[in-house]
């Protein structure tokens, strides 16, 4: 009985860790100035030996009878965790005191329309009929990297397509440059 509870708890924790790694990748990949495929390729290659070892020895966590199924599950979980840890450590470790200004151009400004919802029961939401807009802007840096940022209503009103901005780029914790989100709309950029 205790081993079944422990197995289920460990499995759920591992899956939560993998989902949080994927979420971290999605949140920070556009602010990190590196190709996404490069990070994904390194994570997959680095995770393969660990995945093979866990598929062989870690049968108690994911008890599929076929070894290749266990390998596939571990090969999905471990690279997502590794990539999430890479992006998080790089962004958190960015040195905000040593920044390099970089010029950027607003390429596109757009919005997505959403509907407000209200909760009517446990896990049940209905639309209230009200619509609201969430504004976004695509900003291209001098090196060709595209950064998509969400905007407040005031920033969306002040921002023009083709406008030149000055963006702060800092060296990340793992020596990969990152764009500091709060520097995009600072007073020096003349929005």
Short mmCIF file of C-alpha atoms in Angstrom, two decimals:
data_model
loop_
_atom_site.label_atom_id
_atom_site.label_comp_id
_atom_site.label_asym_id
_atom_site.label_seq_id
_atom_site.Cartn_x
_atom_site.Cartn_y
_atom_site.Cartn_z
CA UNK A 1 0.00 0.00 0.00
CA UNK A 2 2.72 2.47 0.95
CA UNK A 3 4.77 1.71 -2.15
CA UNK A 4 1.73 2.42 -4.38
CA UNK A 5 1.17 5.81 -2.73
CA UNK A 6 4.87 6.64 -2.96
CA UNK A 7 5.00 5.59 -6.62
CA UNK A 8 1.97 7.71 -7.51
CA UNK A 9 3.29 10.71 -5.56
CA UNK A 10 6.70 10.54 -7.24
CA UNK A 11 5.09 10.13 -10.69
CA UNK A 12 2.86 13.17 -10.16
CA UNK A 13 5.79 15.26 -8.91
CA UNK A 14 7.88 14.31 -11.93
CA UNK A 15 5.07 15.23 -14.31
CA UNK A 16 4.53 18.57 -12.50
CA UNK A 17 8.27 19.26 -12.82
CA UNK A 18 8.13 18.51 -16.56
CA UNK A 19 5.11 20.78 -17.09
CA UNK A 20 6.79 23.61 -15.16
CA UNK A 21 9.90 23.16 -17.32
CA UNK A 22 7.80 23.49 -20.46
CA UNK A 23 6.10 26.59 -19.02
CA UNK A 24 9.46 28.18 -18.21
CA UNK A 25 10.66 27.51 -21.75
CA UNK A 26 7.57 29.12 -23.25
CA UNK A 27 7.82 32.16 -20.98
CA UNK A 28 11.52 32.92 -21.38
CA UNK A 29 12.49 31.66 -24.84
CA UNK A 30 11.67 34.88 -26.67
CA UNK A 31 13.64 36.99 -24.18
CA UNK A 32 16.76 34.82 -24.51
CA UNK A 33 18.91 35.60 -27.55
CA UNK A 34 19.64 32.05 -28.64
CA UNK A 35 17.99 29.79 -31.21
CA UNK A 36 15.33 27.60 -29.62
CA UNK A 37 16.28 24.56 -31.67
CA UNK A 38 19.83 24.72 -30.30
CA UNK A 39 18.63 24.60 -26.69
CA UNK A 40 16.20 21.79 -27.54
CA UNK A 41 18.88 19.76 -29.36
CA UNK A 42 21.39 20.08 -26.52
CA UNK A 43 18.71 19.15 -23.96
CA UNK A 44 17.67 16.05 -25.92
CA UNK A 45 21.26 14.91 -26.44
CA UNK A 46 22.21 15.55 -22.80
CA UNK A 47 19.10 13.76 -21.55
CA UNK A 48 19.51 10.58 -23.58
CA UNK A 49 22.00 8.76 -21.31
CA UNK A 50 20.00 9.64 -18.21
CA UNK A 51 16.77 8.60 -19.92
CA UNK A 52 18.28 5.28 -20.96
CA UNK A 53 19.49 4.64 -17.42
CA UNK A 54 16.14 5.53 -15.87
CA UNK A 55 14.27 3.43 -18.45
CA UNK A 56 16.38 0.45 -17.48
CA UNK A 57 16.61 0.94 -13.70
CA UNK A 58 13.64 3.18 -12.88
CA UNK A 59 10.88 0.70 -13.62
CA UNK A 60 9.25 1.39 -10.26
CA UNK A 61 8.17 4.92 -11.32
CA UNK A 62 6.72 4.27 -14.77
CA UNK A 63 5.95 0.56 -14.92
CA UNK A 64 5.42 0.05 -18.64
CA UNK A 65 6.27 -3.49 -19.69
CA UNK A 66 8.11 -2.32 -22.81
CA UNK A 67 11.46 -0.64 -22.30
CA UNK A 68 11.10 1.67 -25.31
CA UNK A 69 7.90 3.14 -23.84
CA UNK A 70 9.69 3.96 -20.59
CA UNK A 71 12.56 5.45 -22.63
CA UNK A 72 10.10 7.61 -24.60
CA UNK A 73 8.44 8.92 -21.43
CA UNK A 74 11.77 9.78 -19.82
CA UNK A 75 12.99 11.30 -23.08
CA UNK A 76 10.00 13.67 -23.01
CA UNK A 77 10.30 14.57 -19.31
CA UNK A 78 14.04 15.10 -18.86
CA UNK A 79 14.73 17.44 -21.85
CA UNK A 80 11.81 19.65 -20.89
CA UNK A 81 13.17 19.95 -17.35
CA UNK A 82 16.71 20.60 -18.61
CA UNK A 83 15.59 23.29 -21.07
CA UNK A 84 13.43 24.95 -18.41
CA UNK A 85 16.33 24.97 -15.95
CA UNK A 86 18.62 26.44 -18.62
CA UNK A 87 16.26 29.31 -19.45
CA UNK A 88 15.46 29.99 -15.78
CA UNK A 89 19.09 30.01 -14.59
CA UNK A 90 20.17 32.14 -17.52
CA UNK A 91 17.42 34.74 -17.00
CA UNK A 92 17.62 34.83 -13.19
CA UNK A 93 21.40 35.13 -13.28
CA UNK A 94 21.41 38.08 -15.67
CA UNK A 95 23.63 40.91 -14.46
CA UNK A 96 21.42 44.01 -14.46
CA UNK A 97 24.36 46.25 -13.59
CA UNK A 98 26.28 45.38 -16.77
CA UNK A 99 23.81 46.07 -19.58
CA UNK A 100 24.41 46.81 -23.24
CA UNK A 101 21.92 49.07 -25.01
CA UNK A 102 20.65 47.65 -28.26
CA UNK A 103 18.44 49.32 -30.84
CA UNK A 104 15.13 47.72 -31.71
CA UNK A 105 12.28 48.42 -34.09
CA UNK A 106 8.58 47.83 -33.50
CA UNK A 107 7.58 45.57 -36.37
CA UNK A 108 4.01 44.73 -35.50
CA UNK A 109 1.42 45.86 -33.00
CA UNK A 110 -1.73 43.80 -32.54
CA UNK A 111 -4.30 42.68 -30.04
CA UNK A 112 -6.22 39.54 -29.20
CA UNK A 113 -9.82 39.74 -28.15
CA UNK A 114 -10.86 37.69 -25.15
CA UNK A 115 -14.09 37.19 -23.24
CA UNK A 116 -14.56 37.69 -19.54
CA UNK A 117 -15.83 34.66 -17.67
CA UNK A 118 -17.37 34.05 -14.31
CA UNK A 119 -17.36 30.97 -12.17
CA UNK A 120 -20.70 29.26 -11.77
CA UNK A 121 -19.59 26.08 -10.09
CA UNK A 122 -16.62 23.95 -9.30
CA UNK A 123 -14.59 23.89 -12.49
CA UNK A 124 -17.37 25.51 -14.55
CA UNK A 125 -17.06 28.93 -16.12
CA UNK A 126 -19.40 30.75 -18.46
CA UNK A 127 -18.81 33.78 -20.68
CA UNK A 128 -20.37 37.00 -19.43
CA UNK A 129 -20.54 38.54 -22.89
CA UNK A 130 -17.97 41.22 -22.14
CA UNK A 131 -15.02 41.34 -24.47
CA UNK A 132 -11.63 42.85 -23.72
CA UNK A 133 -8.40 43.30 -25.65
CA UNK A 134 -4.91 42.16 -24.77
CA UNK A 135 -2.30 44.16 -26.70
CA UNK A 136 1.00 42.75 -27.97
CA UNK A 137 3.97 44.07 -29.94
CA UNK A 138 6.64 42.29 -31.97
CA UNK A 139 9.98 44.02 -31.50
CA UNK A 140 12.93 43.14 -33.74
CA UNK A 141 16.38 43.67 -32.25
CA UNK A 142 19.39 44.81 -34.24
CA UNK A 143 20.69 41.24 -34.46
CA UNK A 144 17.46 40.02 -36.07
CA UNK A 145 15.96 38.38 -32.99
CA UNK A 146 12.20 38.89 -32.54
CA UNK A 147 10.77 39.59 -29.07
CA UNK A 148 7.01 39.51 -28.44
CA UNK A 149 5.86 41.50 -25.42
CA UNK A 150 2.47 42.20 -23.92
CA UNK A 151 1.49 45.84 -23.55
CA UNK A 152 -0.67 47.87 -21.24
CA UNK A 153 -3.34 50.07 -22.80
CA UNK A 154 -1.18 53.18 -22.37
CA UNK A 155 1.87 51.53 -23.92
CA UNK A 156 -0.25 50.33 -26.85
CA UNK A 157 -1.54 53.88 -27.43
CA UNK A 158 1.95 55.42 -27.27
CA UNK A 159 3.74 52.81 -29.38
CA UNK A 160 3.91 53.21 -33.18
CA UNK A 161 4.90 50.70 -35.84
CA UNK A 162 8.41 51.38 -37.10
CA UNK A 163 9.32 53.24 -33.92
CA UNK A 164 12.92 52.89 -32.73
CA UNK A 165 13.39 51.72 -29.15
CA UNK A 166 16.45 51.23 -27.00
CA UNK A 167 16.46 47.87 -25.27
CA UNK A 168 18.80 46.73 -22.50
CA UNK A 169 20.53 43.43 -23.20
CA UNK A 170 22.37 41.79 -20.31
CA UNK A 171 24.68 38.81 -20.14
CA UNK A 172 22.74 35.91 -18.66
CA UNK A 173 23.80 33.66 -15.84
CA UNK A 174 24.97 31.02 -18.33
CA UNK A 175 26.61 33.61 -20.65
CA UNK A 176 23.72 33.74 -23.11
CA UNK A 177 22.42 37.31 -23.63
CA UNK A 178 18.90 38.11 -22.46
CA UNK A 179 16.58 41.06 -23.03
CA UNK A 180 15.48 42.63 -19.77
CA UNK A 181 11.68 42.91 -20.00
CA UNK A 182 11.38 45.99 -17.83
CA UNK A 183 13.92 47.88 -19.98
CA UNK A 184 11.84 47.76 -23.14
CA UNK A 185 9.50 50.53 -22.05
CA UNK A 186 11.75 52.77 -20.01
CA UNK A 187 11.65 56.60 -20.17
CA UNK A 188 14.82 56.80 -22.28
CA UNK A 189 13.16 54.97 -25.16
CA UNK A 190 10.89 57.97 -25.92
CA UNK A 191 7.63 56.09 -26.17
#
